[in-house]
Amino acid sequence: MLLTVTDLTCGYGPVLAVRDVSFDVEERSVVCVLGANGAGKSTTLKAVSGLVRPVRGSVVLDGRDVTRLPASSRASLGISHCPEGRRIFASLTVLENLRLGGHRLSRAQLGAAVEQALSAFPALERLLGRPGGLLSGGEQQMLAIARAIMTRPRLLLLDEPSLGLAPMAAEQVFETIIEINRQGTTVLLVEQNATMALRLSRWGIVLANGTIDLQGPAAELLVSDRVRQAYLGA
């Protein structure tokens, strides 16, 4: 098992956003986390990447307890976090954003990593000299994910990658997520488009009020009456 989260409890100050959450993520799989706004989805990802420190519980990566490690150390171990809202550097060019994503790499490795990122998102190649702030929403999301895979992470955390995108742009992003996974990267995905998320995932987790309401094979959740009524608009 690549990732094991056990009894995760965390939040912000006295407010606990996540309580006693436990789940596993198999290597080379895609796992989605669903739930209404405020359910604790983003906080769960932040606890995995080290941006939020748990009050209790543990985060274990490939058998190593990383619960108390800072985010920078977890990144070195292969966890990459692409947060909600893209968070690209608007004043820097596409190429400069990519290079920042690979700042830990040697010069030789950096060139190869840029090529690899562009192979995942070929539409960015013609935009390398353009400031990130001048890209469309879909292009900015592509850049954010491309930057996140610069170091070829073992575990990629994606928070709402389709948020605010036109349907065609969202579909392109999902197709690339599938390809990134096919190339060996494990993906833990928070996504508002529950139907699409379940279709591309092996396992699904449904959070409600900071706790796990349901979890199981994504194909089963996709046809669950309870999930369809609550999250799929059926």
GROMACS .gro file of C-alpha atoms in nm:
model
  234
    1MET     CA    1   0.000   0.000   0.000
    2LEU     CA    2   0.149   0.333  -0.101
    3LEU     CA    3  -0.051   0.552   0.140
    4THR     CA    4  -0.222   0.460   0.465
    5VAL     CA    5  -0.416   0.724   0.657
    6THR     CA    6  -0.534   0.616   1.002
    7ASP     CA    7  -0.770   0.799   1.240
    8LEU     CA    8  -0.674   1.134   1.087
    9THR     CA    9  -0.805   1.424   1.293
   10CYS     CA   10  -0.707   1.781   1.211
   11GLY     CA   11  -0.832   2.131   1.158
   12TYR     CA   12  -0.761   2.496   1.212
   13GLY     CA   13  -0.718   2.614   1.569
   14PRO     CA   14  -1.002   2.480   1.784
   15VAL     CA   15  -1.212   2.384   1.481
   16LEU     CA   16  -1.173   2.022   1.370
   17ALA     CA   17  -1.243   1.992   0.999
   18VAL     CA   18  -1.157   1.620   0.977
   19ARG     CA   19  -1.223   1.358   1.244
   20ASP     CA   20  -1.106   0.997   1.260
   21VAL     CA   21  -1.066   0.952   0.885
   22SER     CA   22  -0.897   0.630   0.771
   23PHE     CA   23  -0.831   0.502   0.419
   24ASP     CA   24  -0.569   0.334   0.200
   25VAL     CA   25  -0.442   0.424  -0.145
   26GLU     CA   26  -0.293   0.143  -0.351
   27GLU     CA   27   0.012   0.215  -0.560
   28ARG     CA   28  -0.062   0.314  -0.923
   29SER     CA   29  -0.432   0.365  -0.846
   30VAL     CA   30  -0.665   0.665  -0.862
   31VAL     CA   31  -0.870   0.733  -0.548
   32CYS     CA   32  -1.129   1.011  -0.534
   33VAL     CA   33  -1.260   1.200  -0.232
   34LEU     CA   34  -1.612   1.334  -0.264
   35GLY     CA   35  -1.841   1.538  -0.044
   36ALA     CA   36  -2.025   1.866  -0.009
   37ASN     CA   37  -1.849   2.197   0.050
   38GLY     CA   38  -1.698   2.201   0.398
   39ALA     CA   39  -1.691   1.822   0.427
   40GLY     CA   40  -1.315   1.820   0.492
   41LYS     CA   41  -1.188   1.713   0.151
   42SER     CA   42  -0.921   1.981   0.101
   43THR     CA   43  -0.810   1.956   0.463
   44THR     CA   44  -0.755   1.583   0.417
   45LEU     CA   45  -0.525   1.648   0.121
   46LYS     CA   46  -0.338   1.916   0.315
   47ALA     CA   47  -0.283   1.674   0.602
   48VAL     CA   48  -0.140   1.417   0.360
   49SER     CA   49   0.098   1.669   0.201
   50GLY     CA   50   0.199   1.827   0.533
   51LEU     CA   51   0.031   2.166   0.497
   52VAL     CA   52  -0.188   2.088   0.797
   53ARG     CA   53  -0.057   1.904   1.104
   54PRO     CA   54  -0.291   1.641   1.253
   55VAL     CA   55  -0.413   1.661   1.609
   56ARG     CA   56  -0.403   1.282   1.611
   57GLY     CA   57  -0.379   0.996   1.368
   58SER     CA   58  -0.109   0.902   1.121
   59VAL     CA   59  -0.004   0.935   0.758
   60VAL     CA   60   0.219   0.654   0.632
   61LEU     CA   61   0.384   0.665   0.290
   62ASP     CA   62   0.513   0.333   0.160
   63GLY     CA   63   0.563   0.203   0.513
   64ARG     CA   64   0.724   0.522   0.648
   65ASP     CA   65   0.540   0.734   0.904
   66VAL     CA   66   0.551   1.090   0.769
   67THR     CA   67   0.294   1.238   1.008
   68ARG     CA   68   0.541   1.474   1.172
   69LEU     CA   69   0.748   1.555   0.865
   70PRO     CA   70   0.716   1.903   0.711
   71ALA     CA   71   0.570   1.946   0.364
   72SER     CA   72   0.915   1.996   0.210
   73SER     CA   73   1.033   1.658   0.337
   74ARG     CA   74   0.721   1.486   0.211
   75ALA     CA   75   0.776   1.645  -0.130
   76SER     CA   76   1.127   1.496  -0.132
   77LEU     CA   77   0.972   1.156  -0.062
   78GLY     CA   78   0.745   1.183  -0.364
   79ILE     CA   79   0.426   1.364  -0.260
   80SER     CA   80   0.320   1.649  -0.487
   81HIS     CA   81   0.017   1.869  -0.408
   82CYS     CA   82  -0.172   2.066  -0.673
   83PRO     CA   83  -0.405   2.285  -0.462
   84GLU     CA   84  -0.747   2.421  -0.540
   85GLY     CA   85  -0.740   2.750  -0.729
   86ARG     CA   86  -0.433   2.662  -0.941
   87ARG     CA   87  -0.196   2.893  -0.749
   88ILE     CA   88   0.035   2.953  -1.041
   89PHE     CA   89   0.274   3.251  -1.045
   90ALA     CA   90   0.082   3.493  -1.265
   91SER     CA   91   0.374   3.725  -1.341
   92LEU     CA   92   0.610   3.443  -1.439
   93THR     CA   93   0.607   3.271  -1.775
   94VAL     CA   94   0.485   2.918  -1.827
   95LEU     CA   95   0.845   2.797  -1.855
   96GLU     CA   96   0.946   2.979  -1.535
   97ASN     CA   97   0.650   2.822  -1.351
   98LEU     CA   98   0.758   2.479  -1.469
   99ARG     CA   99   1.119   2.535  -1.367
  100LEU     CA  100   1.006   2.638  -1.019
  101GLY     CA  101   0.819   2.309  -0.995
  102GLY     CA  102   1.149   2.133  -1.061
  103HIS     CA  103   1.370   2.352  -0.843
  104ARG     CA  104   1.508   2.046  -0.663
  105LEU     CA  105   1.634   1.893  -0.987
  106SER     CA  106   1.976   1.926  -1.146
  107ARG     CA  107   2.010   2.128  -1.466
  108ALA     CA  108   2.014   1.811  -1.678
  109GLN     CA  109   1.715   1.665  -1.495
  110LEU     CA  110   1.527   1.993  -1.523
  111GLY     CA  111   1.536   1.995  -1.903
  112ALA     CA  112   1.410   1.640  -1.921
  113ALA     CA  113   1.135   1.714  -1.668
  114VAL     CA  114   1.012   2.013  -1.871
  115GLU     CA  115   0.994   1.792  -2.179
  116GLN     CA  116   0.802   1.528  -1.986
  117ALA     CA  117   0.554   1.785  -1.850
  118LEU     CA  118   0.500   1.927  -2.198
  119SER     CA  119   0.440   1.578  -2.337
  120ALA     CA  120   0.152   1.549  -2.089
  121PHE     CA  121   0.020   1.893  -2.182
  122PRO     CA  122   0.136   1.967  -2.539
  123ALA     CA  123  -0.089   2.275  -2.557
  124LEU     CA  124   0.152   2.450  -2.318
  125GLU     CA  125   0.446   2.423  -2.556
  126ARG     CA  126   0.337   2.720  -2.766
  127LEU     CA  127   0.277   2.921  -2.448
  128LEU     CA  128   0.616   2.880  -2.280
  129GLY     CA  129   0.698   3.251  -2.298
  130ARG     CA  130   0.356   3.377  -2.194
  131PRO     CA  131   0.291   3.498  -1.836
  132GLY     CA  132   0.075   3.258  -1.640
  133GLY     CA  133  -0.176   3.529  -1.562
  134LEU     CA  134  -0.259   3.566  -1.932
  135LEU     CA  135  -0.357   3.202  -1.978
  136SER     CA  136  -0.715   3.083  -1.994
  137GLY     CA  137  -0.859   2.898  -1.696
  138GLY     CA  138  -0.805   2.563  -1.865
  139GLU     CA  139  -0.448   2.651  -1.960
  140GLN     CA  140  -0.374   2.764  -1.604
  141GLN     CA  141  -0.503   2.433  -1.468
  142MET     CA  142  -0.286   2.243  -1.715
  143LEU     CA  143   0.012   2.448  -1.602
  144ALA     CA  144  -0.063   2.384  -1.235
  145ILE     CA  145  -0.074   2.008  -1.289
  146ALA     CA  146   0.228   2.013  -1.521
  147ARG     CA  147   0.425   2.198  -1.253
  148ALA     CA  148   0.314   1.941  -0.995
  149ILE     CA  149   0.446   1.647  -1.199
  150MET     CA  150   0.786   1.804  -1.272
  151THR     CA  151   0.953   1.584  -1.011
  152ARG     CA  152   0.770   1.268  -1.126
  153PRO     CA  153   0.593   1.225  -0.790
  154ARG     CA  154   0.489   0.887  -0.660
  155LEU     CA  155   0.169   1.038  -0.518
  156LEU     CA  156  -0.008   1.331  -0.684
  157LEU     CA  157  -0.272   1.515  -0.481
  158LEU     CA  158  -0.519   1.704  -0.699
  159ASP     CA  159  -0.772   1.942  -0.541
  160GLU     CA  160  -1.068   2.029  -0.766
  161PRO     CA  161  -0.881   2.021  -1.099
  162SER     CA  162  -1.198   2.086  -1.303
  163LEU     CA  163  -1.332   2.372  -1.090
  164GLY     CA  164  -1.440   2.666  -1.305
  165LEU     CA  165  -1.343   2.501  -1.634
  166ALA     CA  166  -1.553   2.475  -1.948
  167PRO     CA  167  -1.665   2.115  -2.020
  168MET     CA  168  -1.412   2.062  -2.301
  169ALA     CA  169  -1.123   2.194  -2.090
  170ALA     CA  170  -1.232   1.979  -1.796
  171GLU     CA  171  -1.247   1.671  -2.017
  172GLN     CA  172  -0.895   1.737  -2.141
  173VAL     CA  173  -0.768   1.770  -1.785
  174PHE     CA  174  -0.934   1.440  -1.687
  175GLU     CA  175  -0.783   1.264  -1.988
  176THR     CA  176  -0.439   1.384  -1.884
  177ILE     CA  177  -0.494   1.267  -1.526
  178ILE     CA  178  -0.570   0.920  -1.663
  179GLU     CA  179  -0.251   0.927  -1.871
  180ILE     CA  180  -0.040   1.046  -1.576
  181ASN     CA  181  -0.176   0.752  -1.377
  182ARG     CA  182  -0.105   0.511  -1.662
  183GLN     CA  183   0.256   0.623  -1.653
  184GLY     CA  184   0.283   0.510  -1.291
  185THR     CA  185   0.182   0.802  -1.070
  186THR     CA  186  -0.070   0.730  -0.795
  187VAL     CA  187  -0.344   0.995  -0.776
  188LEU     CA  188  -0.554   1.109  -0.479
  189LEU     CA  189  -0.823   1.332  -0.625
  190VAL     CA  190  -1.072   1.576  -0.471
  191GLU     CA  191  -1.327   1.664  -0.737
  192GLN     CA  192  -1.664   1.839  -0.760
  193ASN     CA  193  -1.759   1.641  -1.071
  194ALA     CA  194  -1.845   1.327  -0.880
  195THR     CA  195  -1.954   1.125  -1.183
  196MET     CA  196  -1.631   1.182  -1.372
  197ALA     CA  197  -1.419   1.131  -1.061
  198LEU     CA  198  -1.580   0.794  -0.989
  199ARG     CA  199  -1.548   0.685  -1.350
  200LEU     CA  200  -1.173   0.734  -1.357
  201SER     CA  201  -1.107   0.606  -1.002
  202ARG     CA  202  -1.056   0.262  -0.854
  203TRP     CA  203  -1.176   0.357  -0.506
  204GLY     CA  204  -1.404   0.630  -0.376
  205ILE     CA  205  -1.434   0.800  -0.038
  206VAL     CA  206  -1.733   1.013   0.061
  207LEU     CA  207  -1.684   1.264   0.342
  208ALA     CA  208  -1.965   1.430   0.536
  209ASN     CA  209  -1.906   1.680   0.815
  210GLY     CA  210  -1.543   1.580   0.846
  211THR     CA  211  -1.595   1.206   0.876
  212ILE     CA  212  -1.618   0.918   0.628
  213ASP     CA  213  -1.979   0.857   0.530
  214LEU     CA  214  -1.906   0.590   0.268
  215GLN     CA  215  -1.610   0.433   0.093
  216GLY     CA  216  -1.571   0.147  -0.149
  217PRO     CA  217  -1.498   0.051  -0.509
  218ALA     CA  218  -1.570   0.351  -0.730
  219ALA     CA  219  -1.779   0.144  -0.972
  220GLU     CA  220  -2.010   0.044  -0.686
  221LEU     CA  221  -2.042   0.400  -0.554
  222LEU     CA  222  -2.126   0.520  -0.904
  223VAL     CA  223  -2.443   0.308  -0.908
  224SER     CA  224  -2.528   0.349  -0.540
  225ASP     CA  225  -2.871   0.510  -0.496
  226ARG     CA  226  -2.749   0.690  -0.187
  227VAL     CA  227  -2.449   0.841  -0.365
  228ARG     CA  228  -2.649   0.924  -0.677
  229GLN     CA  229  -2.914   1.111  -0.481
  230ALA     CA  230  -2.665   1.302  -0.267
  231TYR     CA  231  -2.384   1.380  -0.512
  232LEU     CA  232  -2.471   1.283  -0.868
  233GLY     CA  233  -2.790   1.481  -0.913
  234ALA     CA  234  -3.008   1.172  -0.961
   0.00000   0.00000   0.00000
